[in-house]
Structure formats: structure tokens, C-alpha cells
Amino acid sequence: MSRLRLLSAAALLAVATSVSATSFVYTTDATVGALKGTSDATSDVTSSFSDDKVVLAARDDAASFVASDGSVRGARLEAALQHIRGKLPQLAASDMQLARAILTL
């Protein structure tokens, strides 16, 4: 009887370990995918707009936007976001991602 319990416990442990590892892999893949999207957006913006006057003028507004977690939206930031999306319509980035990219310029 004790062998049966021991085998059952070992089987349960093996199943739990594989489920945990699979969950870790899915979580890691999702996190890496999200970071890659942020990195791609930052790369596209910084390479395309490093000397753009509209975007550079929005740095202070972008800093306020990021610091307030999106609560403070200045007019220069709004203009820069529209300008960037007009130039790169295929760019799928949030306002926060773009504001952070502006700060890296």
C-alpha cells in the first residue's frame, strides 16, 4: 500500500512540475513579446525622429506624461503623437510607449 502512495505522490509531483514549467514558459514568452514590441516602437521612433523639431519640442510634456502615469497630457505631446502616427501609420505603440521613446531622443 505504501508503494502505491509513493508512486501516486511521484506521479502527482511530475505532473505539477511540468504544468509549472509550461506556465513559466508561457509567461516568459508573453513578457518577452511585450518588451519586444516596446523596443521596436522605441527603435522606430528614435531612428526616424531624432532631429524632428515637433517631436523634440515635446520632451518636457513627454516627461510629465510618463511621470504622471498618463494623467498629464500637454499640447506639445499631443502634437508629437499625432505627427509620429501620421508619419508611421503602421506603428502599433501606445501613447506611453511613444512618450518614453521621445524621452530617449
PDB file of C-alpha atoms in Angstrom:
ATOM      1  CA  MET A   1       0.000   0.000   0.000  1.00  0.00           C
ATOM      2  CA  SER A   2       2.817   2.412   0.751  1.00  0.00           C
ATOM      3  CA  ARG A   3       4.333   1.788  -2.693  1.00  0.00           C
ATOM      4  CA  LEU A   4       1.055   2.815  -4.303  1.00  0.00           C
ATOM      5  CA  ARG A   5       1.007   6.037  -2.308  1.00  0.00           C
ATOM      6  CA  LEU A   6       4.654   6.683  -3.133  1.00  0.00           C
ATOM      7  CA  LEU A   7       4.045   6.138  -6.859  1.00  0.00           C
ATOM      8  CA  SER A   8       0.945   8.349  -6.733  1.00  0.00           C
ATOM      9  CA  ALA A   9       2.878  11.123  -4.999  1.00  0.00           C
ATOM     10  CA  ALA A  10       5.708  10.841  -7.543  1.00  0.00           C
ATOM     11  CA  ALA A  11       3.245  10.994 -10.450  1.00  0.00           C
ATOM     12  CA  LEU A  12       1.487  13.986  -8.928  1.00  0.00           C
ATOM     13  CA  LEU A  13       4.813  15.749  -8.407  1.00  0.00           C
ATOM     14  CA  ALA A  14       5.843  15.073 -12.015  1.00  0.00           C
ATOM     15  CA  VAL A  15       2.567  16.469 -13.356  1.00  0.00           C
ATOM     16  CA  ALA A  16       2.760  19.547 -11.116  1.00  0.00           C
ATOM     17  CA  THR A  17       6.342  20.235 -12.195  1.00  0.00           C
ATOM     18  CA  SER A  18       5.528  20.023 -15.901  1.00  0.00           C
ATOM     19  CA  VAL A  19       2.479  22.283 -15.512  1.00  0.00           C
ATOM     20  CA  SER A  20       4.546  24.816 -13.585  1.00  0.00           C
ATOM     21  CA  ALA A  21       7.296  24.763 -16.209  1.00  0.00           C
ATOM     22  CA  THR A  22       4.763  25.194 -19.024  1.00  0.00           C
ATOM     23  CA  SER A  23       3.159  28.116 -17.217  1.00  0.00           C
ATOM     24  CA  PHE A  24       6.593  29.701 -16.763  1.00  0.00           C
ATOM     25  CA  VAL A  25       7.334  29.311 -20.475  1.00  0.00           C
ATOM     26  CA  TYR A  26       4.042  30.947 -21.488  1.00  0.00           C
ATOM     27  CA  THR A  27       4.547  33.804 -19.024  1.00  0.00           C
ATOM     28  CA  THR A  28       8.111  34.356 -20.214  1.00  0.00           C
ATOM     29  CA  ASP A  29       7.048  34.320 -23.877  1.00  0.00           C
ATOM     30  CA  ALA A  30       4.310  36.882 -23.197  1.00  0.00           C
ATOM     31  CA  THR A  31       6.685  39.160 -21.287  1.00  0.00           C
ATOM     32  CA  VAL A  32       9.395  38.956 -23.933  1.00  0.00           C
ATOM     33  CA  GLY A  33       6.846  39.637 -26.659  1.00  0.00           C
ATOM     34  CA  ALA A  34       5.590  42.746 -24.867  1.00  0.00           C
ATOM     35  CA  LEU A  35       9.117  44.017 -24.299  1.00  0.00           C
ATOM     36  CA  LYS A  36       9.997  43.383 -27.934  1.00  0.00           C
ATOM     37  CA  GLY A  37       7.025  45.475 -29.033  1.00  0.00           C
ATOM     38  CA  THR A  38       8.118  48.315 -26.777  1.00  0.00           C
ATOM     39  CA  SER A  39      11.675  48.022 -28.014  1.00  0.00           C
ATOM     40  CA  ASP A  40      10.568  48.034 -31.664  1.00  0.00           C
ATOM     41  CA  ALA A  41       8.421  51.123 -31.110  1.00  0.00           C
ATOM     42  CA  THR A  42      11.266  52.923 -29.364  1.00  0.00           C
ATOM     43  CA  SER A  43      13.688  51.951 -32.106  1.00  0.00           C
ATOM     44  CA  ASP A  44      11.376  53.111 -34.900  1.00  0.00           C
ATOM     45  CA  VAL A  45      10.684  56.443 -33.235  1.00  0.00           C
ATOM     46  CA  THR A  46      14.254  57.198 -32.203  1.00  0.00           C
ATOM     47  CA  SER A  47      15.702  56.360 -35.604  1.00  0.00           C
ATOM     48  CA  SER A  48      13.053  58.290 -37.529  1.00  0.00           C
ATOM     49  CA  PHE A  49      12.571  61.371 -35.355  1.00  0.00           C
ATOM     50  CA  SER A  50      15.910  62.064 -33.691  1.00  0.00           C
ATOM     51  CA  ASP A  51      16.128  65.511 -35.311  1.00  0.00           C
ATOM     52  CA  ASP A  52      12.420  66.290 -35.759  1.00  0.00           C
ATOM     53  CA  LYS A  53      11.537  69.675 -34.202  1.00  0.00           C
ATOM     54  CA  VAL A  54       7.931  68.757 -33.370  1.00  0.00           C
ATOM     55  CA  VAL A  55       8.987  65.624 -31.513  1.00  0.00           C
ATOM     56  CA  LEU A  56      11.958  67.220 -29.756  1.00  0.00           C
ATOM     57  CA  ALA A  57       9.756  70.083 -28.546  1.00  0.00           C
ATOM     58  CA  ALA A  58       7.534  67.538 -26.787  1.00  0.00           C
ATOM     59  CA  ARG A  59      10.222  66.150 -24.464  1.00  0.00           C
ATOM     60  CA  ASP A  60       9.086  68.124 -21.402  1.00  0.00           C
ATOM     61  CA  ASP A  61       5.454  67.164 -21.995  1.00  0.00           C
ATOM     62  CA  ALA A  62       6.511  63.534 -22.514  1.00  0.00           C
ATOM     63  CA  ALA A  63       8.385  63.598 -19.202  1.00  0.00           C
ATOM     64  CA  SER A  64       5.298  64.939 -17.425  1.00  0.00           C
ATOM     65  CA  PHE A  65       3.125  62.324 -19.120  1.00  0.00           C
ATOM     66  CA  VAL A  66       5.399  59.453 -18.074  1.00  0.00           C
ATOM     67  CA  ALA A  67       5.902  60.798 -14.539  1.00  0.00           C
ATOM     68  CA  SER A  68       2.142  61.176 -14.007  1.00  0.00           C
ATOM     69  CA  ASP A  69       1.460  57.707 -15.454  1.00  0.00           C
ATOM     70  CA  GLY A  70      -0.521  59.226 -18.309  1.00  0.00           C
ATOM     71  CA  SER A  71      -2.553  61.782 -16.380  1.00  0.00           C
ATOM     72  CA  VAL A  72      -0.838  64.936 -17.656  1.00  0.00           C
ATOM     73  CA  ARG A  73      -1.129  65.362 -21.435  1.00  0.00           C
ATOM     74  CA  GLY A  74       0.465  68.503 -22.792  1.00  0.00           C
ATOM     75  CA  ALA A  75      -0.336  70.131 -26.136  1.00  0.00           C
ATOM     76  CA  ARG A  76       3.182  69.544 -27.487  1.00  0.00           C
ATOM     77  CA  LEU A  77       2.997  65.860 -26.636  1.00  0.00           C
ATOM     78  CA  GLU A  78      -0.380  65.559 -28.351  1.00  0.00           C
ATOM     79  CA  ALA A  79       1.037  67.260 -31.448  1.00  0.00           C
ATOM     80  CA  ALA A  80       4.068  64.953 -31.428  1.00  0.00           C
ATOM     81  CA  LEU A  81       1.937  61.826 -31.051  1.00  0.00           C
ATOM     82  CA  GLN A  82      -0.238  62.856 -33.999  1.00  0.00           C
ATOM     83  CA  HIS A  83       2.883  63.738 -36.003  1.00  0.00           C
ATOM     84  CA  ILE A  84       4.523  60.366 -35.288  1.00  0.00           C
ATOM     85  CA  ARG A  85       1.386  58.390 -36.089  1.00  0.00           C
ATOM     86  CA  GLY A  86       0.946  60.378 -39.295  1.00  0.00           C
ATOM     87  CA  LYS A  87       4.495  59.567 -40.418  1.00  0.00           C
ATOM     88  CA  LEU A  88       4.439  55.932 -39.236  1.00  0.00           C
ATOM     89  CA  PRO A  89       0.824  54.703 -39.572  1.00  0.00           C
ATOM     90  CA  GLN A  90       1.933  51.056 -39.290  1.00  0.00           C
ATOM     91  CA  LEU A  91       3.426  51.677 -35.837  1.00  0.00           C
ATOM     92  CA  ALA A  92       1.405  49.896 -33.162  1.00  0.00           C
ATOM     93  CA  ALA A  93       2.546  51.641 -29.991  1.00  0.00           C
ATOM     94  CA  SER A  94       0.669  53.082 -27.044  1.00  0.00           C
ATOM     95  CA  ASP A  95       0.911  56.733 -26.032  1.00  0.00           C
ATOM     96  CA  MET A  96       3.082  55.703 -23.076  1.00  0.00           C
ATOM     97  CA  GLN A  97       5.482  53.778 -25.301  1.00  0.00           C
ATOM     98  CA  LEU A  98       5.798  56.734 -27.641  1.00  0.00           C
ATOM     99  CA  ALA A  99       6.291  59.186 -24.773  1.00  0.00           C
ATOM    100  CA  ARG A 100       9.093  57.005 -23.405  1.00  0.00           C
ATOM    101  CA  ALA A 101      10.627  56.816 -26.863  1.00  0.00           C
ATOM    102  CA  ILE A 102      10.532  60.616 -27.121  1.00  0.00           C
ATOM    103  CA  LEU A 103      12.415  60.803 -23.837  1.00  0.00           C
ATOM    104  CA  THR A 104      15.227  58.699 -25.276  1.00  0.00           C
ATOM    105  CA  LEU A 105      15.909  61.221 -28.040  1.00  0.00           C
TER     106      LEU A 105
END
